[in-house]
Backbone as a chain_set.jsonl record, in Angstrom:
{"seq": "XXXXXXXXXXXXXXXXXXXXXXXXXXXXXXXXXXXXXXXXXXXXXXXXXXXXXXXXXXXXXXXXXXXXXXXXXXXXXXXXXXXXXXXXXXXXXXXXXXXXXXXXXXXXXXXXXXXXXXXXXXXXXXXXXXXXXXXXXXXXXXXXXXXXXXXXXXXXXXXXXXXXXXXXXXXXXXXXX", "coords": {"N": [[30.377, -30.09, -2.76], [28.869, -32.232, -0.421], [30.264, -34.879, 1.382], [29.354, -38.282, 2.213], [30.273, -39.034, 4.782], [30.547, -36.555, 5.973], [27.942, -35.773, 6.222], [26.721, -36.558, 8.595], [27.765, -34.795, 10.403], [26.491, -32.428, 9.965], [23.982, -29.981, 10.817], [20.399, -30.178, 11.474], [18.961, -28.404, 9.784], [20.742, -27.944, 7.652], [20.961, -30.538, 6.627], [18.317, -30.873, 5.794], [18.18, -28.948, 3.766], [20.007, -30.029, 1.925], [18.648, -32.393, 1.34], [16.321, -31.432, 0.067], [17.522, -30.218, -2.138], [18.655, -32.476, -3.424], [16.288, -33.874, -3.945], [14.879, -32.182, -5.738], [16.761, -32.012, -7.78], [17.141, -34.673, -8.641], [14.56, -35.86, -8.934], [12.931, -33.953, -10.098], [10.07, -32.719, -11.635], [8.166, -34.16, -10.039], [9.361, -34.019, -7.55], [9.259, -31.274, -7.046], [6.506, -31.031, -7.043], [5.878, -32.544, -4.768], [7.065, -30.945, -2.767], [5.525, -28.639, -3.047], [3.013, -29.524, -2.374], [2.847, -30.252, 0.274], [2.251, -28.608, 3.302], [4.787, -26.666, 4.104], [7.82, -24.954, 5.102], [9.92, -25.397, 3.41], [9.412, -25.184, 0.745], [10.075, -22.728, -0.375], [12.827, -22.946, -0.416], [13.004, -25.025, -2.236], [12.127, -23.686, -4.532], [14.195, -21.822, -4.874], [16.275, -23.6, -5.309], [15.416, -24.756, -7.711], [15.696, -22.565, -9.398], [18.463, -22.263, -9.257], [19.403, -24.627, -10.458], [18.436, -24.283, -12.968], [15.85, -25.231, -13.684], [13.264, -25.746, -15.985], [10.825, -23.14, -16.511], [8.066, -23.804, -16.943], [7.923, -26.413, -16.019], [8.455, -26.043, -13.283], [6.367, -24.209, -12.658], [4.045, -25.669, -13.389], [4.163, -27.907, -11.648], [4.057, -26.554, -9.208], [1.56, -25.264, -9.378], [-0.249, -27.47, -9.538], [0.434, -28.74, -7.122], [-0.023, -26.744, -5.092], [-2.575, -25.578, -5.686], [-4.315, -27.706, -6.049], [-3.679, -30.21, -4.619], [-2.588, -29.396, -1.989], [-4.529, -27.526, -1.226], [-6.825, -29.12, -0.963], [-6.038, -30.841, 1.092], [-5.758, -28.993, 3.234], [-8.374, -28.02, 3.338], [-9.842, -30.312, 4.087], [-8.672, -30.72, 6.608], [-9.52, -28.406, 8.019], [-12.312, -28.73, 7.919], [-12.649, -31.148, 9.297], [-11.453, -30.527, 11.763], [-13.01, -28.368, 12.738], [-15.566, -29.312, 12.867], [-18.711, -29.689, 14.454], [-19.132, -31.971, 15.993], [-16.522, -33.001, 16.46], [-15.368, -30.868, 17.874], [-16.979, -30.868, 20.168], [-16.207, -33.347, 21.199], [-13.514, -32.804, 21.795], [-13.807, -30.846, 23.797], [-15.081, -32.376, 25.747], [-13.033, -34.17, 26.285], [-11.19, -32.46, 27.46], [-12.531, -31.967, 29.796], [-12.084, -34.322, 31.133], [-9.544, -34.188, 32.138], [-7.557, -34.6, 34.95], [-8.075, -32.758, 37.925], [-7.906, -29.895, 36.841], [-9.532, -30.011, 34.627], [-12.421, -30.07, 34.756], [-12.966, -27.469, 35.615], [-12.034, -25.962, 33.482], [-13.578, -26.793, 31.371], [-16.291, -25.783, 31.197], [-15.979, -22.847, 30.86], [-14.549, -22.89, 28.414], [-16.36, -24.159, 26.702], [-18.456, -22.276, 26.731], [-17.113, -20.101, 25.594], [-16.508, -21.092, 23.0], [-19.095, -21.457, 22.021], [-20.006, -18.817, 22.045], [-18.283, -17.76, 20.099], [-19.128, -19.239, 17.871], [-21.758, -18.27, 17.569], [-21.18, -15.591, 17.082], [-19.731, -15.763, 14.638], [-21.673, -16.899, 12.942], [-23.667, -14.99, 12.981], [-22.601, -12.804, 11.638], [-22.706, -13.515, 9.006], [-25.289, -13.024, 8.247], [-25.624, -10.314, 8.407], [-25.434, -7.033, 6.881], [-22.558, -6.01, 5.001], [-19.974, -4.182, 6.679], [-18.844, -0.745, 6.448], [-15.841, 0.078, 4.665], [-12.626, 0.675, 6.092], [-10.168, 3.318, 5.919], [-7.553, 2.359, 5.759], [-7.7, -0.308, 4.8], [-8.857, 0.243, 2.32], [-6.821, 1.781, 1.119], [-4.721, -0.074, 1.078], [-5.821, -2.026, -0.602], [-5.981, -0.597, -3.041], [-3.253, -0.129, -3.452], [-2.308, -2.749, -3.866], [-3.688, -3.342, -6.239], [-2.493, -1.486, -7.974], [0.144, -2.447, -7.923], [-0.188, -4.988, -9.106], [-1.079, -4.243, -11.654], [1.198, -2.841, -12.542], [3.011, -4.965, -12.606], [1.853, -6.591, -14.635], [2.045, -4.8, -16.802], [4.846, -4.563, -16.947], [5.537, -7.142, -17.729], [4.322, -7.248, -20.266], [5.78, -5.206, -21.521], [8.364, -6.31, -21.419], [7.98, -8.563, -23.042], [7.405, -7.279, -25.46], [9.829, -5.95, -25.954], [11.501, -8.154, -26.263], [10.378, -9.329, -28.554], [10.806, -7.24, -30.399], [13.589, -7.246, -30.434], [14.103, -9.773, -31.604], [12.973, -9.328, -34.151], [14.648, -7.262, -35.082], [17.108, -8.631, -35.145], [16.565, -10.548, -37.096], [16.122, -8.891, -39.312], [18.687, -7.739, -39.535], [20.222, -10.016, -40.101], [19.125, -10.675, -42.585], [19.93, -8.461, -44.106], [22.692, -8.764, -44.072], [22.887, -11.099, -45.501], [22.334, -10.3, -48.081]], "CA": [[29.491, -31.212, -2.531], [29.083, -32.815, 0.898], [30.488, -36.324, 1.353], [28.469, -39.007, 3.122], [30.815, -38.97, 6.131], [30.308, -35.218, 6.488], [26.497, -35.576, 6.373], [26.343, -36.727, 10.001], [28.238, -33.658, 11.186], [25.655, -31.275, 9.659], [22.787, -29.813, 11.638], [19.151, -30.596, 10.831], [18.604, -27.479, 8.699], [21.633, -28.205, 6.513], [20.56, -31.815, 6.027], [17.049, -30.65, 5.09], [18.512, -28.235, 2.526], [20.601, -30.999, 0.998], [17.608, -33.324, 0.914], [15.487, -30.731, -0.923], [18.341, -30.056, -3.339], [18.717, -33.778, -4.086], [14.946, -34.206, -4.417], [14.568, -31.388, -6.935], [17.725, -32.311, -8.83], [16.993, -36.032, -9.144], [13.189, -36.239, -9.25], [12.388, -32.921, -10.979], [8.67, -32.299, -11.522], [7.487, -34.786, -8.905], [9.968, -33.472, -6.334], [8.671, -29.947, -6.852], [5.108, -31.285, -6.689], [5.852, -32.976, -3.356], [7.363, -29.784, -1.916], [4.42, -27.681, -3.125], [1.78, -30.12, -1.854], [2.889, -30.384, 1.73], [2.458, -27.289, 3.93], [6.088, -26.61, 4.757], [8.616, -23.782, 4.714], [10.998, -25.78, 2.519], [9.067, -24.934, -0.645], [10.883, -21.589, -0.815], [14.139, -23.5, -0.721], [12.85, -25.775, -3.487], [12.068, -22.699, -5.607], [15.549, -21.299, -5.069], [17.046, -24.692, -5.903], [15.0, -24.862, -9.115], [16.351, -21.47, -10.108], [19.894, -22.538, -9.315], [19.651, -25.709, -11.403], [17.81, -23.908, -14.237], [14.679, -26.046, -13.999], [12.398, -24.95, -16.871], [9.75, -22.428, -15.824], [6.78, -24.493, -17.008], [8.008, -27.574, -15.118], [8.286, -25.509, -11.93], [5.035, -23.619, -12.51], [3.035, -26.734, -13.434], [4.214, -28.665, -10.392], [3.598, -25.674, -8.138], [0.117, -25.075, -9.538], [-0.937, -28.7, -9.137], [0.687, -28.987, -5.704], [-0.644, -25.759, -4.198], [-3.986, -25.306, -5.974], [-5.167, -28.895, -6.018], [-3.391, -31.147, -3.535], [-2.487, -28.733, -0.683], [-5.81, -26.901, -0.904], [-7.754, -30.148, -0.494], [-5.559, -31.289, 2.406], [-6.114, -27.974, 4.214], [-9.835, -27.968, 3.445], [-10.261, -31.45, 4.909], [-8.226, -30.472, 7.971], [-10.4, -27.407, 8.632], [-13.65, -29.321, 8.076], [-12.615, -32.143, 10.374], [-11.116, -29.881, 13.022], [-14.038, -27.47, 13.225], [-16.911, -29.877, 12.865], [-19.308, -29.569, 15.78], [-18.946, -33.236, 16.697], [-15.126, -33.086, 16.903], [-15.163, -29.845, 18.91], [-17.619, -31.372, 21.391], [-15.353, -34.41, 21.743], [-12.319, -32.185, 22.389], [-14.214, -30.204, 25.051], [-15.323, -33.433, 26.736], [-11.724, -34.694, 26.687], [-10.608, -31.489, 28.394], [-13.214, -32.179, 31.069], [-11.578, -35.52, 31.801], [-8.204, -33.941, 32.686], [-7.687, -34.568, 36.405], [-7.78, -31.524, 38.655], [-8.326, -28.629, 36.238], [-10.379, -30.253, 33.459], [-13.818, -29.668, 34.965], [-13.048, -26.008, 35.725], [-11.763, -25.402, 32.162], [-14.545, -27.255, 30.373], [-17.434, -24.884, 31.04], [-15.609, -21.59, 30.186], [-14.178, -23.164, 27.028], [-17.593, -24.444, 25.982], [-19.15, -20.992, 26.567], [-16.343, -19.308, 24.635], [-16.716, -21.651, 21.656], [-20.48, -21.169, 21.622], [-20.058, -17.381, 21.731], [-17.612, -17.586, 18.807], [-20.003, -19.798, 16.837], [-22.855, -17.312, 17.376], [-20.597, -14.395, 16.47], [-19.405, -16.045, 13.238], [-22.887, -17.148, 12.161], [-24.483, -13.776, 12.877], [-21.995, -11.903, 10.655], [-23.102, -13.921, 7.658], [-26.619, -12.5, 7.975], [-25.616, -8.85, 8.448], [-24.878, -6.336, 5.72], [-21.152, -5.724, 5.245], [-19.64, -2.892, 7.265], [-18.072, 0.126, 5.57], [-14.4, -0.157, 4.702], [-11.841, 1.75, 6.682], [-9.247, 3.931, 4.953], [-6.35, 1.545, 5.619], [-7.969, -1.421, 3.888], [-9.078, 0.825, 1.0], [-5.512, 2.161, 0.607], [-3.97, -1.294, 0.796], [-6.428, -2.641, -1.787], [-5.556, 0.178, -4.22], [-1.832, -0.375, -3.627], [-2.169, -4.074, -4.465], [-4.15, -3.238, -7.629], [-1.446, -0.768, -8.714], [1.277, -3.351, -8.064], [-0.535, -6.019, -10.088], [-1.081, -3.577, -12.97], [2.599, -2.587, -12.892], [3.59, -6.266, -12.939], [1.341, -6.978, -15.947], [2.656, -3.905, -17.789], [6.263, -4.896, -17.106], [5.591, -8.375, -18.517], [4.01, -6.876, -21.648], [6.929, -4.451, -22.006], [9.456, -7.256, -21.616], [7.66, -9.366, -24.222], [7.531, -6.403, -26.631], [11.253, -5.745, -26.196], [12.031, -9.41, -26.778], [9.888, -9.457, -29.925], [11.512, -6.242, -31.195], [14.965, -7.717, -30.587], [14.081, -10.852, -32.604], [12.713, -8.722, -35.461], [15.868, -6.547, -35.468], [18.127, -9.623, -35.48], [16.168, -11.136, -38.37], [16.38, -7.884, -40.345], [20.137, -7.624, -39.686], [20.723, -11.208, -40.794], [18.692, -10.587, -43.992], [20.776, -7.455, -44.745], [24.023, -9.356, -44.248], [22.79, -12.143, -46.519], [22.237, -9.646, -49.392]], "C": [[29.852, -31.849, -1.195], [29.237, -34.319, 0.756], [29.589, -36.988, 2.387], [28.97, -38.97, 4.554], [30.547, -37.626, 6.785], [28.838, -34.976, 6.79], [26.07, -35.673, 7.835], [26.78, -35.54, 10.857], [27.391, -32.405, 10.95], [24.468, -31.188, 10.611], [21.541, -30.17, 10.816], [18.794, -29.714, 9.644], [19.463, -27.723, 7.463], [21.294, -29.519, 5.834], [19.255, -31.682, 5.271], [17.282, -29.931, 3.767], [19.094, -29.185, 1.487], [19.562, -31.986, 0.478], [16.707, -32.689, -0.141], [16.251, -30.566, -2.226], [18.41, -31.366, -4.117], [17.366, -34.164, -4.667], [14.624, -33.479, -5.708], [15.488, -31.77, -8.083], [17.47, -33.688, -9.444], [15.582, -36.341, -9.636], [12.502, -35.212, -10.146], [10.952, -32.555, -10.655], [8.006, -32.869, -10.275], [8.092, -34.365, -7.565], [9.408, -32.104, -6.009], [7.218, -30.1, -6.414], [4.986, -31.697, -5.227], [6.101, -31.793, -2.423], [6.207, -28.787, -1.915], [3.156, -28.212, -2.462], [1.721, -30.15, -0.343], [3.089, -28.997, 2.331], [3.782, -27.277, 4.697], [6.865, -25.382, 4.305], [9.718, -24.122, 3.723], [10.662, -25.544, 1.052], [9.84, -23.741, -1.188], [12.279, -22.056, -1.207], [14.093, -24.296, -2.023], [12.802, -24.822, -4.676], [13.434, -22.12, -5.912], [16.421, -22.352, -5.747], [16.701, -24.863, -7.371], [15.633, -23.756, -9.948], [17.833, -21.72, -10.283], [20.227, -23.584, -10.371], [18.954, -25.495, -12.75], [16.704, -24.871, -14.663], [13.769, -25.196, -14.888], [11.206, -24.365, -16.119], [8.458, -23.236, -15.809], [6.78, -25.77, -16.176], [7.766, -27.114, -13.687], [6.865, -24.995, -11.712], [3.945, -24.69, -12.498], [2.993, -27.535, -12.145], [3.706, -27.829, -9.224], [2.093, -25.478, -8.2], [-0.657, -26.304, -9.084], [-0.781, -28.925, -7.635], [-0.047, -28.04, -4.78], [-2.145, -25.628, -4.427], [-4.872, -26.539, -5.872], [-4.899, -29.726, -4.764], [-3.398, -30.457, -2.167], [-3.815, -28.124, -0.266], [-6.794, -27.937, -0.364], [-7.331, -30.703, 0.872], [-5.973, -30.289, 3.482], [-7.618, -27.888, 4.41], [-10.341, -29.116, 4.318], [-9.866, -31.259, 6.37], [-9.16, -29.495, 8.688], [-11.788, -27.991, 8.871], [-13.664, -30.299, 9.233], [-12.388, -31.465, 11.725], [-12.265, -29.059, 13.59], [-15.455, -28.023, 13.101], [-17.423, -29.887, 14.307], [-19.046, -30.818, 16.619], [-17.521, -33.34, 17.255], [-14.849, -32.077, 18.019], [-15.791, -30.296, 20.226], [-16.794, -32.482, 22.022], [-14.105, -33.83, 22.406], [-12.658, -31.523, 23.719], [-14.475, -31.257, 26.115], [-14.018, -34.066, 27.193], [-11.029, -33.753, 27.663], [-11.24, -31.659, 29.772], [-12.692, -33.384, 31.829], [-10.155, -35.363, 32.341], [-8.328, -33.819, 34.202], [-7.3, -33.205, 36.995], [-8.361, -30.276, 38.014], [-9.316, -28.804, 35.087], [-11.798, -29.758, 33.613], [-13.948, -28.143, 35.035], [-12.781, -25.325, 34.379], [-12.867, -25.706, 31.146], [-15.679, -26.262, 30.143], [-17.042, -23.551, 30.4], [-15.242, -21.791, 28.712], [-15.42, -23.419, 26.174], [-18.386, -23.149, 25.734], [-18.432, -20.106, 25.548], [-16.577, -19.8, 23.206], [-18.126, -21.383, 21.149], [-20.632, -19.692, 21.252], [-19.4, -17.1, 20.381], [-18.473, -18.109, 17.665], [-21.145, -18.833, 16.531], [-22.341, -16.064, 16.667], [-20.31, -14.619, 14.978], [-20.655, -16.247, 12.39], [-23.733, -15.893, 12.015], [-23.905, -12.806, 11.853], [-22.406, -12.268, 9.24], [-24.448, -13.323, 7.272], [-26.663, -10.98, 7.925], [-25.084, -8.291, 7.139], [-23.419, -6.015, 6.008], [-20.934, -4.306, 5.779], [-18.865, -2.057, 6.251], [-16.582, -0.138, 5.728], [-13.706, 0.977, 5.438], [-10.794, 2.223, 5.671], [-8.008, 3.089, 4.733], [-6.576, 0.393, 4.657], [-8.199, -0.918, 2.468], [-7.742, 1.174, 0.351], [-4.697, 0.931, 0.217], [-4.505, -1.98, -0.459], [-5.978, -1.927, -3.058], [-4.072, -0.036, -4.507], [-1.592, -1.728, -4.297], [-2.598, -4.049, -5.934], [-3.096, -2.545, -8.485], [-0.24, -1.682, -8.941], [1.008, -4.433, -9.101], [-0.524, -5.424, -11.496], [0.346, -3.302, -13.438], [3.277, -3.88, -13.317], [3.15, -6.711, -14.327], [1.968, -6.106, -17.038], [4.136, -4.22, -18.001], [6.432, -6.194, -17.898], [5.333, -8.064, -19.987], [5.183, -6.124, -22.267], [8.102, -5.375, -22.307], [9.216, -8.119, -22.85], [7.816, -8.538, -25.496], [8.996, -6.164, -26.961], [11.894, -7.0, -26.778], [11.619, -9.617, -28.237], [10.626, -8.485, -30.84], [12.957, -6.676, -31.444], [15.048, -8.835, -31.62], [13.874, -10.299, -34.009], [13.965, -8.01, -35.959], [16.972, -7.529, -35.879], [17.827, -10.266, -36.83], [16.452, -10.161, -39.516], [17.878, -7.722, -40.591], [20.711, -8.83, -40.413], [20.323, -11.223, -42.258], [19.543, -9.567, -44.747], [22.173, -8.013, -45.022], [24.022, -10.399, -45.349], [22.781, -11.533, -47.922], [23.532, -9.115, -49.808]], "O": [[31.034, -31.987, -0.878], [28.433, -34.966, 0.086], [29.118, -36.339, 3.321], [28.156, -38.882, 5.473], [30.342, -37.547, 7.996], [28.513, -34.059, 7.545], [25.167, -34.959, 8.269], [26.216, -35.311, 11.927], [27.555, -31.415, 11.663], [24.009, -32.199, 11.143], [21.629, -30.428, 9.616], [18.369, -30.219, 8.605], [18.953, -27.709, 6.343], [21.332, -29.614, 4.608], [19.083, -32.302, 4.222], [16.657, -30.262, 2.76], [18.718, -29.147, 0.316], [19.594, -32.368, -0.692], [16.366, -33.333, -1.133], [15.688, -30.754, -3.304], [18.243, -31.371, -5.337], [17.299, -34.721, -5.762], [14.151, -34.089, -6.667], [15.051, -31.845, -9.231], [17.579, -33.844, -10.66], [15.421, -37.016, -10.654], [11.579, -35.562, -10.882], [10.647, -32.132, -9.54], [7.353, -32.136, -9.533], [7.395, -34.36, -6.55], [9.116, -31.799, -4.853], [6.753, -29.389, -5.523], [4.082, -31.241, -4.528], [5.425, -31.653, -1.403], [5.936, -28.156, -0.893], [2.312, -27.427, -2.031], [0.641, -30.08, 0.243], [3.998, -28.276, 1.92], [3.877, -27.814, 5.801], [6.591, -24.831, 3.239], [10.395, -23.217, 3.235], [11.533, -25.688, 0.194], [10.224, -23.744, -2.358], [12.837, -21.61, -2.209], [15.031, -24.249, -2.818], [13.378, -25.118, -5.723], [13.794, -21.945, -7.076], [17.204, -22.04, -6.644], [17.588, -25.09, -8.194], [16.056, -23.991, -11.08], [18.399, -21.424, -11.336], [21.213, -23.449, -11.095], [18.887, -26.409, -13.572], [16.619, -25.275, -15.823], [13.526, -24.032, -14.57], [10.65, -24.994, -15.219], [7.816, -23.344, -14.764], [5.73, -26.17, -15.674], [6.973, -27.714, -12.961], [6.234, -25.307, -10.702], [3.022, -24.625, -11.685], [1.919, -27.811, -11.611], [3.003, -28.339, -8.351], [1.422, -25.524, -7.169], [-1.619, -26.187, -8.325], [-1.748, -29.262, -6.952], [-0.635, -28.472, -3.788], [-2.912, -25.573, -3.465], [-6.072, -26.412, -5.629], [-5.795, -29.921, -3.943], [-4.133, -30.879, -1.274], [-4.192, -28.19, 0.904], [-7.52, -27.66, 0.591], [-8.182, -31.0, 1.711], [-6.484, -30.686, 4.529], [-8.087, -27.703, 5.533], [-11.181, -28.905, 5.192], [-10.633, -31.597, 7.271], [-9.547, -29.731, 9.833], [-12.377, -27.763, 9.928], [-14.58, -30.287, 10.055], [-13.051, -31.79, 12.71], [-12.475, -29.053, 14.803], [-16.429, -27.279, 13.218], [-16.656, -30.071, 15.251], [-18.771, -30.725, 17.815], [-17.34, -33.73, 18.408], [-14.171, -32.399, 18.995], [-15.192, -30.122, 21.287], [-16.688, -32.556, 23.246], [-13.684, -34.308, 23.459], [-11.884, -31.623, 24.672], [-14.123, -31.053, 27.277], [-13.893, -34.46, 28.353], [-10.355, -34.203, 28.589], [-10.567, -31.512, 30.793], [-12.842, -33.458, 33.049], [-9.615, -36.295, 32.936], [-9.123, -33.016, 34.691], [-6.31, -32.596, 36.59], [-9.243, -29.65, 38.602], [-9.883, -27.817, 34.62], [-12.332, -29.102, 32.718], [-14.939, -27.588, 34.562], [-13.257, -24.212, 34.157], [-13.06, -24.963, 30.184], [-15.989, -25.937, 28.997], [-17.716, -23.134, 29.457], [-15.581, -20.964, 27.865], [-15.508, -22.939, 25.044], [-18.924, -22.953, 24.644], [-19.075, -19.44, 24.736], [-16.82, -18.996, 22.306], [-18.319, -21.11, 19.964], [-21.299, -19.353, 20.274], [-19.906, -16.291, 19.603], [-18.539, -17.487, 16.604], [-21.466, -18.603, 15.366], [-22.992, -15.545, 15.76], [-20.614, -13.758, 14.152], [-20.695, -15.814, 11.239], [-24.448, -15.745, 11.023], [-24.663, -12.047, 11.248], [-22.448, -11.402, 8.366], [-24.72, -13.135, 6.087], [-27.645, -10.411, 7.447], [-24.383, -8.971, 6.39], [-23.071, -5.768, 7.163], [-21.619, -3.363, 5.382], [-18.294, -2.598, 5.304], [-16.122, -0.53, 6.8], [-14.165, 2.118, 5.399], [-10.577, 1.557, 4.658], [-7.453, 3.093, 3.634], [-5.741, 0.138, 3.79], [-7.786, -1.569, 1.509], [-7.541, 0.901, -0.832], [-4.066, 0.899, -0.84], [-3.728, -2.462, -1.284], [-5.631, -2.577, -4.044], [-3.671, -0.116, -5.668], [-0.76, -1.835, -5.198], [-1.949, -4.665, -6.78], [-2.833, -2.977, -9.608], [0.334, -1.69, -10.03], [1.89, -4.759, -9.895], [-0.01, -6.044, -12.426], [0.664, -3.511, -14.609], [4.036, -3.892, -14.286], [3.977, -7.161, -15.12], [2.377, -6.616, -18.081], [4.625, -4.147, -19.128], [7.386, -6.323, -18.665], [6.045, -8.561, -20.859], [5.542, -6.377, -23.417], [8.758, -5.233, -23.339], [10.143, -8.379, -23.618], [8.308, -9.045, -26.504], [9.371, -6.174, -28.133], [12.729, -6.918, -27.679], [12.434, -10.035, -29.059], [11.032, -8.86, -31.94], [13.484, -6.492, -32.542], [15.971, -8.848, -32.434], [14.524, -10.746, -34.955], [14.316, -8.135, -37.133], [17.688, -7.287, -36.85], [18.741, -10.503, -37.62], [16.963, -10.559, -40.563], [18.299, -7.58, -41.739], [21.596, -8.68, -41.255], [21.074, -11.718, -43.098], [19.852, -9.783, -45.919], [22.756, -7.761, -46.076], [25.019, -10.574, -46.05], [23.19, -12.201, -48.872], [23.642, -8.531, -50.886]]}, "num_chains": 1, "name": "protein.A"}
């Protein structure tokens, strides 16, 4: 355990690790929820910490599900909508034009590039989808096989656990007789 005097001698990464550890250990569900809700690389550390401190699976999973699927998704959606709205993009291009010296020369090419990208993105929505290439087809099949293997391993593990409980119950009934 790190003493308070030693905390100042640690680098930023070590202090961040300790902060996440303290957050998960003391706050539990809401600490995990906070780590899952904010787009940050420390969530992996929070997951490792939860495993280390034997946080129950459903506490971790529930906080992660709410944090990633509800809170973080809405934060990112709002960011993308605000950032890529036509009005905001036009304001950013006009601000670039106000940069002394190079702003006016950058404004027109940037505006043409953004317009070309907008046309390109909107025209793809109206076209029929292109044929798949072999790499994407192979990768898709590999992912499907991996998911199926994962599901089968879970079912197998559950069956083994159930069989073990049944065997233990039968052994205890035999000993009782």
